[in-house]
C-alpha positions as CSV (number, residue, x, y, z in Angstrom):
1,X,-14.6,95.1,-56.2
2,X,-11.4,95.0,-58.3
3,X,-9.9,91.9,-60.0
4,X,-6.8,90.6,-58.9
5,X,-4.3,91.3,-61.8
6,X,-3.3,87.4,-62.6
7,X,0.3,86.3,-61.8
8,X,2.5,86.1,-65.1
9,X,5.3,82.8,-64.9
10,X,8.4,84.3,-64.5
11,X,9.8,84.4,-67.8
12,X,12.8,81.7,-67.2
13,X,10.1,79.3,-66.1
14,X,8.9,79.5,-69.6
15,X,11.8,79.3,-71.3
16,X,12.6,76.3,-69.2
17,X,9.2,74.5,-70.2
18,X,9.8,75.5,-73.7
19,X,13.2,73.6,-73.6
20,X,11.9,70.2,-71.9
21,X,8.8,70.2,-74.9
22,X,11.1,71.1,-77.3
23,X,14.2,68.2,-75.9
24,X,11.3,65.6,-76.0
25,X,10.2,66.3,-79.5
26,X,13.6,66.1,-80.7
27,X,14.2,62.8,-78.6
28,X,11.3,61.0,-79.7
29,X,12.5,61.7,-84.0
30,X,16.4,60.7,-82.9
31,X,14.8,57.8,-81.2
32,X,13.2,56.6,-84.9
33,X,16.5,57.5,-86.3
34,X,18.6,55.0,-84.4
35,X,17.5,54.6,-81.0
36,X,14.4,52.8,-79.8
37,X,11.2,52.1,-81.6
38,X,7.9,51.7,-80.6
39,X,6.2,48.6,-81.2
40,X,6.2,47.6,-85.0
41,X,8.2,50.5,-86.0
42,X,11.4,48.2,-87.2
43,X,11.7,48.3,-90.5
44,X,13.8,45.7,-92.8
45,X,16.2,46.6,-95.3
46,X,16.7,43.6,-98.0
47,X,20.1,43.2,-99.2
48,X,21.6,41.3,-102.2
49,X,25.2,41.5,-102.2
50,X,27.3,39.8,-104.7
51,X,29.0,36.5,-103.1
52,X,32.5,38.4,-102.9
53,X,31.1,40.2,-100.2
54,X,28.3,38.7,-99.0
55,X,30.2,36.9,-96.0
56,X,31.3,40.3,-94.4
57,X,28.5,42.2,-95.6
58,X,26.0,39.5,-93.6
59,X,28.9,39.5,-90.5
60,X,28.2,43.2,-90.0
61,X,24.4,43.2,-90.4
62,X,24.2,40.8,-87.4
63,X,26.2,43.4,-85.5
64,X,24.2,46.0,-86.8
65,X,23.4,48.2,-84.2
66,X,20.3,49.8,-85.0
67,X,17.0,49.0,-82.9
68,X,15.0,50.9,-86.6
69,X,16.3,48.8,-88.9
70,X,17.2,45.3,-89.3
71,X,19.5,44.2,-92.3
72,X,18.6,41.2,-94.3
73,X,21.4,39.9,-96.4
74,X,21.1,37.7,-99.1
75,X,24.0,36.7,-101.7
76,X,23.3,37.1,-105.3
77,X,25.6,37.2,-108.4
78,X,26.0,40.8,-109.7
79,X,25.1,39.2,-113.3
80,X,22.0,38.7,-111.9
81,X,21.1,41.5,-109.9
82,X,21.8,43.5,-113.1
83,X,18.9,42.1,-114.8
84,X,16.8,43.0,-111.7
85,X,18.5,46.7,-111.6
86,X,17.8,47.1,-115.5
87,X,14.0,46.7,-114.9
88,X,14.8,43.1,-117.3
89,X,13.9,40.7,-114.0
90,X,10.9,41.5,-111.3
91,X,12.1,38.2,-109.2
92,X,13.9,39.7,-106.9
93,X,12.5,41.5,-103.9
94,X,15.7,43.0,-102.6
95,X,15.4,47.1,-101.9
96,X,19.1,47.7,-102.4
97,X,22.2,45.9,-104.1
98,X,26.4,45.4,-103.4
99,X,27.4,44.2,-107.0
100,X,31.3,44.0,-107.2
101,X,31.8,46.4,-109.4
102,X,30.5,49.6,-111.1
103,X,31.7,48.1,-114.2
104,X,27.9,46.2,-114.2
105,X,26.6,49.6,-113.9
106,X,27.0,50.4,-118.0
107,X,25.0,47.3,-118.6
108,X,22.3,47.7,-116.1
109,X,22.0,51.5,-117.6
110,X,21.2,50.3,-121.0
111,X,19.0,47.5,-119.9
112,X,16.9,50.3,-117.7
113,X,16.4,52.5,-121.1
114,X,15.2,49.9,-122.8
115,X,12.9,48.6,-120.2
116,X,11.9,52.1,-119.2
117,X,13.4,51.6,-115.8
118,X,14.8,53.7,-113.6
119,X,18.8,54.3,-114.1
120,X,20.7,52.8,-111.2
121,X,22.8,55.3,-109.3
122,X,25.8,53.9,-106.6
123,X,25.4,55.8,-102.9
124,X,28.7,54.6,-102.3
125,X,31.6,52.0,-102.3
126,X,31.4,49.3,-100.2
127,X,35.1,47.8,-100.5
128,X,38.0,47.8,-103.1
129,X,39.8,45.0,-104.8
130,X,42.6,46.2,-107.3
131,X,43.0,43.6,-110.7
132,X,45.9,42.0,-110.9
133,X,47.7,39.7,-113.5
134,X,48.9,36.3,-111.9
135,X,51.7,34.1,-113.2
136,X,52.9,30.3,-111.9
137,X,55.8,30.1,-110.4
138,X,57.0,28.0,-113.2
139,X,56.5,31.0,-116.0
140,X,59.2,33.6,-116.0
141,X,58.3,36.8,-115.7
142,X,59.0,39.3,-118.8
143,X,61.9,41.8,-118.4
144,X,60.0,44.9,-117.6
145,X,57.5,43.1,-115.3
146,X,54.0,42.2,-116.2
147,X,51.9,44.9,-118.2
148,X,48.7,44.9,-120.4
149,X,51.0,45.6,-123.0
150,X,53.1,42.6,-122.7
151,X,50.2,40.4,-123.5
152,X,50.8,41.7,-127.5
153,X,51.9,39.9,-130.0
154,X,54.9,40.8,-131.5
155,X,57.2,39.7,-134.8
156,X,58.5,36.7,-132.6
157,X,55.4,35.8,-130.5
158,X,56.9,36.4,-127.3
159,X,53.7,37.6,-125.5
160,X,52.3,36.1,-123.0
161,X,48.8,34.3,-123.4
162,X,45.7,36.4,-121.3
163,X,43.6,34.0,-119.1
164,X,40.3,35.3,-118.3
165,X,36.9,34.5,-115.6
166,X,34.0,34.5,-118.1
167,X,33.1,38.2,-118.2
168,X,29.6,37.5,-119.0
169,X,29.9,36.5,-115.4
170,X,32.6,38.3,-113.4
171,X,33.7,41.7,-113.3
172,X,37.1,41.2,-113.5
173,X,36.7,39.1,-116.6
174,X,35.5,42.3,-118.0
175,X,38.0,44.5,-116.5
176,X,40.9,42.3,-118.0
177,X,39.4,42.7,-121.4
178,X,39.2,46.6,-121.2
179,X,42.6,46.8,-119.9
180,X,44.1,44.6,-122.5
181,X,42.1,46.5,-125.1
182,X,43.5,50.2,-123.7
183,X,47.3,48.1,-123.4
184,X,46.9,47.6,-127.4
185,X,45.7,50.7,-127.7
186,X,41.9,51.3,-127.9
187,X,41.6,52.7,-131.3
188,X,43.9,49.0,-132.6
189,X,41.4,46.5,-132.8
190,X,44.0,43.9,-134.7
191,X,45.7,42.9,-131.9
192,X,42.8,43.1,-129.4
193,X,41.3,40.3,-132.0
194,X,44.4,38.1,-131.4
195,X,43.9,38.5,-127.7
196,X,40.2,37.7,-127.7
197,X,40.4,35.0,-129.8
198,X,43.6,33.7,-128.1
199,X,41.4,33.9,-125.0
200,X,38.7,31.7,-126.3
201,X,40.9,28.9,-127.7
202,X,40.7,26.6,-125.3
203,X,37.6,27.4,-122.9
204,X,38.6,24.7,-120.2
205,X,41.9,26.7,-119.6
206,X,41.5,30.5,-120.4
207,X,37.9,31.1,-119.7
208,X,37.1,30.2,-116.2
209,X,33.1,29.9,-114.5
210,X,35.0,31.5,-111.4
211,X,38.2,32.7,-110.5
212,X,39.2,29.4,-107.7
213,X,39.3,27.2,-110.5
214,X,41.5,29.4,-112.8
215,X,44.1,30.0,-110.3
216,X,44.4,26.5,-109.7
217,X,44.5,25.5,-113.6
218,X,47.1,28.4,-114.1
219,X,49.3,27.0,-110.9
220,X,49.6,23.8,-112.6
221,X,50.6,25.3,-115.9
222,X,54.1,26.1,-116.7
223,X,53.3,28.0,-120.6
224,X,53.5,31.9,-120.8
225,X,50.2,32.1,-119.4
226,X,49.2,35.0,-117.2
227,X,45.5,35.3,-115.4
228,X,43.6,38.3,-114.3
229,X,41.5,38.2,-111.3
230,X,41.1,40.2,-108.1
231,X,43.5,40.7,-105.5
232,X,40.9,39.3,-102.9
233,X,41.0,35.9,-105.1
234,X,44.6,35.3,-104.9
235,X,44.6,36.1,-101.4
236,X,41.2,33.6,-100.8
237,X,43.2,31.3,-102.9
238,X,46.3,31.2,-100.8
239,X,44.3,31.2,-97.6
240,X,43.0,28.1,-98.3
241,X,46.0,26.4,-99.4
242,X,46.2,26.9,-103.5
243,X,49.8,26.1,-105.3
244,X,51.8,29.3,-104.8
245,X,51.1,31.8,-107.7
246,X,53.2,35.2,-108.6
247,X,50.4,38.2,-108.6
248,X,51.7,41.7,-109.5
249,X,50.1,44.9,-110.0
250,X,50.2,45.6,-114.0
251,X,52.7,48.7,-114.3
252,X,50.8,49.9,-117.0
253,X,47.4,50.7,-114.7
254,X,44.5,49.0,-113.6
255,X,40.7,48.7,-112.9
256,X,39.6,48.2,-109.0
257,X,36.8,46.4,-108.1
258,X,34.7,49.1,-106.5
259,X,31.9,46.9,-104.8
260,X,29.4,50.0,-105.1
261,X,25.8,50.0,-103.2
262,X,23.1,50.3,-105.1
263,X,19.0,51.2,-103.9
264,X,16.5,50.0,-106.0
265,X,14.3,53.1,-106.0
266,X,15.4,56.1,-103.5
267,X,12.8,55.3,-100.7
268,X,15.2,53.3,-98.9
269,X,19.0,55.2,-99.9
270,X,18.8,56.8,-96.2
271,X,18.7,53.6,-94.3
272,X,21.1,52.0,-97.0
273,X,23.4,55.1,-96.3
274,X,23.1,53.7,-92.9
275,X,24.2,50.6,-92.7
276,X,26.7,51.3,-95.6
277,X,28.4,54.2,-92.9
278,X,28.7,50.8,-91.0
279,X,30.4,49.1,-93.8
280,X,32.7,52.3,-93.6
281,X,33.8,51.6,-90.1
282,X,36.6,49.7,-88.3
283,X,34.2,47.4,-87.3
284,X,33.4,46.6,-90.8
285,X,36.8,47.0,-92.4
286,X,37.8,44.1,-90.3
287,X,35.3,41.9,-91.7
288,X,36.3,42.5,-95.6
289,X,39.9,42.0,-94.2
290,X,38.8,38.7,-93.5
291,X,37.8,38.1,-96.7
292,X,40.7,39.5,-98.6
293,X,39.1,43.0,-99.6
294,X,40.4,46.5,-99.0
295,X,38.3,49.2,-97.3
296,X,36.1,51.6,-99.4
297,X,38.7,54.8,-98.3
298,X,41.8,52.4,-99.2
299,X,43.8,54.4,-101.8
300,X,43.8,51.5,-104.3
301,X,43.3,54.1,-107.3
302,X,42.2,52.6,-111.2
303,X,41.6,53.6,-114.5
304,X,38.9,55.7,-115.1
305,X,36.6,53.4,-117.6
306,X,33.6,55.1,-120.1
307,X,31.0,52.6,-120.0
308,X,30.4,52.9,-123.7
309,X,33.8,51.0,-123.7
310,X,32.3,48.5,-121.5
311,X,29.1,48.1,-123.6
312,X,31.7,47.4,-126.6
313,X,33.9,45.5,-125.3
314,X,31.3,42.5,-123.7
315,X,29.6,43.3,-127.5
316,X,33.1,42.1,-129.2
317,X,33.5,39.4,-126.7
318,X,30.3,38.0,-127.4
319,X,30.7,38.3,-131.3
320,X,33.9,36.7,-131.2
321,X,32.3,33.7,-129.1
322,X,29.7,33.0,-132.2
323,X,30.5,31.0,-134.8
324,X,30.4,32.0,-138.4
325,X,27.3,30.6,-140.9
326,X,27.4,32.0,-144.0
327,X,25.5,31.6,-147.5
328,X,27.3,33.1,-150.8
329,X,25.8,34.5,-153.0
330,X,28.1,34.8,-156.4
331,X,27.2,36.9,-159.5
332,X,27.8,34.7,-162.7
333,X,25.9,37.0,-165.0
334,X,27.8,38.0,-168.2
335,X,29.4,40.8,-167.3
336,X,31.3,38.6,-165.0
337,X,33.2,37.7,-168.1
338,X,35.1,41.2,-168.4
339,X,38.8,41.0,-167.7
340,X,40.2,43.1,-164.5
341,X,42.7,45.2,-165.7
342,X,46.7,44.1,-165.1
343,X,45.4,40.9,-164.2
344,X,45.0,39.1,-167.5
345,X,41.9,37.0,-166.0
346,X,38.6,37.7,-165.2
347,X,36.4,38.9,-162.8
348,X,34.7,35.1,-162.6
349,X,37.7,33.7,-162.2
350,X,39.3,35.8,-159.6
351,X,36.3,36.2,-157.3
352,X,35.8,31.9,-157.5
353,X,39.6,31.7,-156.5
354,X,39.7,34.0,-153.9
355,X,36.3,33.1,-152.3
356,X,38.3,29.3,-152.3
357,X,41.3,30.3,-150.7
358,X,39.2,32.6,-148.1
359,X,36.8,29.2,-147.5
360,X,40.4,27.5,-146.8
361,X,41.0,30.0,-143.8
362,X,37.3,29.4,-142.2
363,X,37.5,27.1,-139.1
364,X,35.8,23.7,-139.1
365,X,33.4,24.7,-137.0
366,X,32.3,27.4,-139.5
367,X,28.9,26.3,-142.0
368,X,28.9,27.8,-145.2
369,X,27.1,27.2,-148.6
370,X,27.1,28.5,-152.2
371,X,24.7,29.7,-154.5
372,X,25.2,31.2,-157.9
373,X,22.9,34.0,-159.2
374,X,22.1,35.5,-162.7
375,X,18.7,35.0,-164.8
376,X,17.3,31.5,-165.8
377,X,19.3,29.4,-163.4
378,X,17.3,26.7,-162.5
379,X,14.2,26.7,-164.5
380,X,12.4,30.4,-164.1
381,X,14.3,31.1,-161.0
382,X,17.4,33.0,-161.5
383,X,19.6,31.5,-158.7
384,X,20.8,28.1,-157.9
385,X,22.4,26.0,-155.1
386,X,25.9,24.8,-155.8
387,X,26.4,23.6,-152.1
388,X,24.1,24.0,-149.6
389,X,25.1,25.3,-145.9
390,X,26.8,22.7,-143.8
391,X,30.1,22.3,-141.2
392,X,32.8,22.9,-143.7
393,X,34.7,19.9,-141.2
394,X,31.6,17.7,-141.7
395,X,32.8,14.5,-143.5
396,X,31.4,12.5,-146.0
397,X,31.9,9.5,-148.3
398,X,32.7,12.1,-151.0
399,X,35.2,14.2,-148.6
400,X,34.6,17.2,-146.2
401,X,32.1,19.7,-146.9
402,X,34.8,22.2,-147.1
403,X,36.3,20.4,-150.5
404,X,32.7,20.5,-151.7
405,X,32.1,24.2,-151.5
406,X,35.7,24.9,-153.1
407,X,34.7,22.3,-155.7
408,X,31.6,24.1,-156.3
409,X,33.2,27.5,-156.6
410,X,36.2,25.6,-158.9
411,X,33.4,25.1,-161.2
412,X,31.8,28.7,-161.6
413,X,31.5,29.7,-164.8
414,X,29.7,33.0,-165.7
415,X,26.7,32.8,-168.1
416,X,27.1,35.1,-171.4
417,X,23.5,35.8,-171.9
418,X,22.6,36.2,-168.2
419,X,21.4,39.3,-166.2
420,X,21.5,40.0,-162.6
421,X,18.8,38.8,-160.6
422,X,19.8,39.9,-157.9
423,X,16.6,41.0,-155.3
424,X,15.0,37.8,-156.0
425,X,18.1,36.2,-154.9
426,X,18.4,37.7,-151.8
427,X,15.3,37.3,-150.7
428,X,15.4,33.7,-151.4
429,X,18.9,33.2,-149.3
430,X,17.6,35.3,-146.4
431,X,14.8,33.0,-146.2
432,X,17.0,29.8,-146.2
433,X,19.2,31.4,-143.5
434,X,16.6,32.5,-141.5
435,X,14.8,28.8,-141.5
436,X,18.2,27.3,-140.7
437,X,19.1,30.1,-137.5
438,X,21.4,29.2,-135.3
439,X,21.3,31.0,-132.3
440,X,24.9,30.2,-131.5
441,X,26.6,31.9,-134.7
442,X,26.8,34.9,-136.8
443,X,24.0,34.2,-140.0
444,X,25.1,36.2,-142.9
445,X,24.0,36.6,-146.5
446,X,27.2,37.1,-148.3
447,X,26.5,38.9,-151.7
448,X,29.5,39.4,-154.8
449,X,27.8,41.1,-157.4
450,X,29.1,43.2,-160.2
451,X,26.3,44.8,-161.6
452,X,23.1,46.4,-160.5
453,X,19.4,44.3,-160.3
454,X,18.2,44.0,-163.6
455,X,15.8,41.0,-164.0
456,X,12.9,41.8,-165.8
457,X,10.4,39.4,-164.6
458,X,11.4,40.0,-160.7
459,X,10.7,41.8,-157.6
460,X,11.0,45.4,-157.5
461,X,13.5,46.9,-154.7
462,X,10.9,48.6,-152.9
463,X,9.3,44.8,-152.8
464,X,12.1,43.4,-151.5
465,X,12.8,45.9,-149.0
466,X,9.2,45.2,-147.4
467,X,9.5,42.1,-147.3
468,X,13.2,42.3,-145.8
469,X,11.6,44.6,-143.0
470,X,8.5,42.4,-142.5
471,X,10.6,39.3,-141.9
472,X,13.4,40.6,-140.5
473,X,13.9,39.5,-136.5
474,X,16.0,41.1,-134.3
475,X,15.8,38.6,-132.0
476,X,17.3,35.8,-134.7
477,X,19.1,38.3,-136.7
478,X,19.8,37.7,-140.4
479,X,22.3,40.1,-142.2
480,X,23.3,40.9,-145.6
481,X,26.1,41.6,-146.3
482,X,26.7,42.9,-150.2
483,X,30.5,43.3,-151.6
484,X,30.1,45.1,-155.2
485,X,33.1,45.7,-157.7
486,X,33.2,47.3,-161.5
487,X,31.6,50.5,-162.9
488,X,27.9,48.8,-163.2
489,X,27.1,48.6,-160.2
490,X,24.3,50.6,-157.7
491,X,26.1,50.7,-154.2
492,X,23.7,53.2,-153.1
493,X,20.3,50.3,-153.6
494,X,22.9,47.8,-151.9
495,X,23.3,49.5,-149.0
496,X,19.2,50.1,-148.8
497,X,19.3,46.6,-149.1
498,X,21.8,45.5,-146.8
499,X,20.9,48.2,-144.0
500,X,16.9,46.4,-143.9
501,X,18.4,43.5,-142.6
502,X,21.1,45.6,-140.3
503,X,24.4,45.0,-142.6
504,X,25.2,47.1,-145.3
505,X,27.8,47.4,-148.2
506,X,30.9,47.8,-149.5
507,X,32.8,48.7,-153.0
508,X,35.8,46.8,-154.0
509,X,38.1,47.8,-156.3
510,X,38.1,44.3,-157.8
511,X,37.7,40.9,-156.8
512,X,41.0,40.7,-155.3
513,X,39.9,42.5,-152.1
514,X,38.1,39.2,-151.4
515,X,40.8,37.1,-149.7
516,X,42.3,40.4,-147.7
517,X,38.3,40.1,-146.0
518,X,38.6,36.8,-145.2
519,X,41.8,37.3,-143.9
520,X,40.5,39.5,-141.6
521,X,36.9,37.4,-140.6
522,X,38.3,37.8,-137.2
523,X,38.1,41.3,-136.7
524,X,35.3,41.9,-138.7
525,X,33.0,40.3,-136.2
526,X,34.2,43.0,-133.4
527,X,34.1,45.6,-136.0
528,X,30.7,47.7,-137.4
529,X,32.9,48.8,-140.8
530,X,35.5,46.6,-142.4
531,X,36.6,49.8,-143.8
532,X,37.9,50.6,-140.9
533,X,38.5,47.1,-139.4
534,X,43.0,46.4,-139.5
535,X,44.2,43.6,-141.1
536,X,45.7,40.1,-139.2
């Protein structure tokens, strides 16, 4: 009995089954993309977004319409989130970040290669806000409008004074700086020191916590002051009823606040993609338009910045913020006695009356203290104090500290029969400095020597370099800092000795270089070489 041959499905019946299998498949992945999930599937996406933003960014998350993924917003300063991006703070639980700007990007960067942490990389912009410089309506503006390069000093001081948010806090604070820097020209730090230190004069005014208050101190004012900040704060300001201020663009350029979006680890950069595409839309351009920002595809433009210059510009900021505590070290050994040639004086006398004149130019706030060196000083040490470190404005029944160090140096006298101890000496003033630290100045060993160590009965150089290394703590930093002049002297053991404490040094052509440093004690705390460092 033959089989009966079984009955094939026609092929477009197959085809047809293949299709509905295949449309199912593909339905139930789109579905975990953005249409329904099963039970449990949702997944939450926690954002910290930096409080410029935060309002719109947490508007549109509530909208979000994604039954996947839920949006969690939380505000957090970009300072902050910094430390959490740089692998510095493990706090935070966020899985992706809005800072307001890309500027913060350079400091998380080095923060992550010292931690080990992962570099942070932006998926995209969020939102723009150009910088702007702001003026009262009481200030006139300057003929050629308002530039970076009109904050400058010139021969008459005609510039107008650069208001600042703290940048240690707020991105346009560090914007302003760059720009002002490029303005001077980024390779003149002299009048980038007059602008930073112009800047810090008078905290209450020119260095504002956030940029409300500064907009309402500078509407107030009526002297050639001018403020940075973000478009988005002058437009918040008027909103909400601040004193009329003049904002224009700078026609020299400008930095825009990029707001970029940040995922902490790239588990989560799809779903961040996501909701930022939201951010993107209509929908969410509204909302920043409520809060006085542009849209990510606004055409706002900005300078292009290298974040090395960002790194070196908070660096001088925050150098120019510390005090200055010194210790002096002066050479009185006999060859201090020589005569400088065309001078008719000697090298004792000239260094004593220039390091008095350059103590004269030292703020009150400034500590400094003096210490003559040779051999046999005081008993069998070979240095001795002539005034020990204190406020040169501190005040006492004899007069201010300040007359007593110059009073101290006005009696220097070199010793005929002395030799240099030198190592011993600066080993005993780095210890004195580092028991005294302040964490709120700049701690220096100043050393004025003319000769080369050559005490018998003291420490070697390779002593004193280990113990230099040995006690040396970054984290309370204590530098030498040696100046050497005349034909006896080792520049090249200095320098070994200077560098183990992370200063070096420096050959003068003769005391009389002295005062022109001191002139410029401004820009030599923004400035690695004072070889290099300009004068004023």
């Amino acid at each position: 009995m033959k089989r009966r041959a079984r009955r094939r499905p026609p092929l477009s019946v197959v085809i047809a089954v293949l299709a509905v299998l295949v449309a199912s498949m593909v339905g139930v992945g789109l579905s975990r993309l953005g249409g329904s999930c099963g039970e449990g599937e949702k997944e939450t996406l926690r954002l910290a977004a930096d409080p410029a933003i935060a309002p719109a960014v947490t508007a549109t998350a509530q909208r979000f319409d994604d039954r996947c993924l839920e949006i969690v917003v939380t505000a957090a300063p970009s300072a902050a989130s910094v430390l959490t991006l740089g692998g510095a703070r493990r706090e935070s639980r966020a899985d992706a970040f809005i800072l307001d700007s890309s500027l913060w990007l350079a400091m998380a960067g080095s923060a992550a290669q010292r931690t080990g942490a992962a570099v942070p990389r932006p998926v995209g912009s969020a939102a723009l806000s150009p910088l702007v410089l702001v003026r009262s309506q009481a200030t006139p503006p300057p003929p050629g409008g308002l530039t970076w390069r009109s904050l400058r000093r010139d021969a008459h001081s005609t510039a107008y004074g650069l208001r600042i948010v703290d940048p240690e806090s707020d991105a346009s604070g560090v914007a302003a700086l760059l720009m002002a820097r490029r303005g001077g020209g980024d390779t003149s730090l002299a009048g980038f020191t007059d602008i930073l230190r112009e800047a810090q004069s008078h905290d209450s005014n020119t260095v504002a916590k956030d940029a409300g208050a500064a907009l309402a101190n500078l509407a107030r004012s009526s002297d050639r002051s001018v403020l940075a900040v973000s478009e988005q704060s002058v437009r918040r300001h008027a909103r909400t009823g601040g004193a009329p201020v003049v904002a224009q663009t700078p026609g020299d350029g400008t930095v825009t606040l990029d707001f970029p979006l940040i995922v902490h680890g790239s588990a989560r950069a799809d779903d961040a993609k996501r909701f930022l595409a939201e951010l993107n839309s209509r929908r969410g351009a509204r909302e920043l338009a409520k809060i006085g920002l542009r849209p990510a595809n606004d055409r706002a433009g900005g300078a292009t910045i290298d974040p090395r210059a960002t790194l070196e510009t908070l660096e001088m900021w925050r150098r120019m913020r510390l005090g200055t505590r010194m210790l002096t070290l002066v050479d009185v050994s006999g060859s201090m006695d020589q005569q400088v040639p065309g001078t008719g004086e000697t090298r004792m006398t000239i260094t004593a009356g220039e390091l008095t004149k350059g103590i004269a130019l030292l703020p009150d706030e400034a500590e400094a203290g003096v210490w003559a060196f040779s051999t046999g000083m005081d008993g069998t040490r070979p240095y001795r104090s002539l005034a020990p470190v204190g406020r040169l404005g501190g005040v006492s029944s004899a007069g201010t500290h300040r007359a007593a160090v110059q009073q101290a140096l006005g009696r220097l006298r070199a010793k005929p029969d002395g030799d240099t101890g030198l190592y011993d000496s600066i080993l005993a003033a780095f210890r004195t400095m580092k028991a005294g630290y302040r964490a709120d100045m700049i701690n220096i060993v100043l050393v004025l020597s003319d000769g080369r160590n050559d005490f018998a009965g003291g420490i070697t150089e390779t002593a004193l370099l280990g113990e230099l290394r040995k006690e040396y703590d970054p984290a309370r930093p204590v530098q030498v800092i040696g100046l050497a002049f005349g034909p006896d002297i080792d520049i090249a053991a200095l320098k070994r000795v200077s560098e183990a404490t992370g200063g070096t040094a420096y050959r003068l052509r003769d005391p009389r270089e002295i005062l022109e440093l001191f002139g410029r004690s401004a820009a030599l705390k923004i400035c690695d070489n004072p070889g290099r460092c300009p004068t004023g």
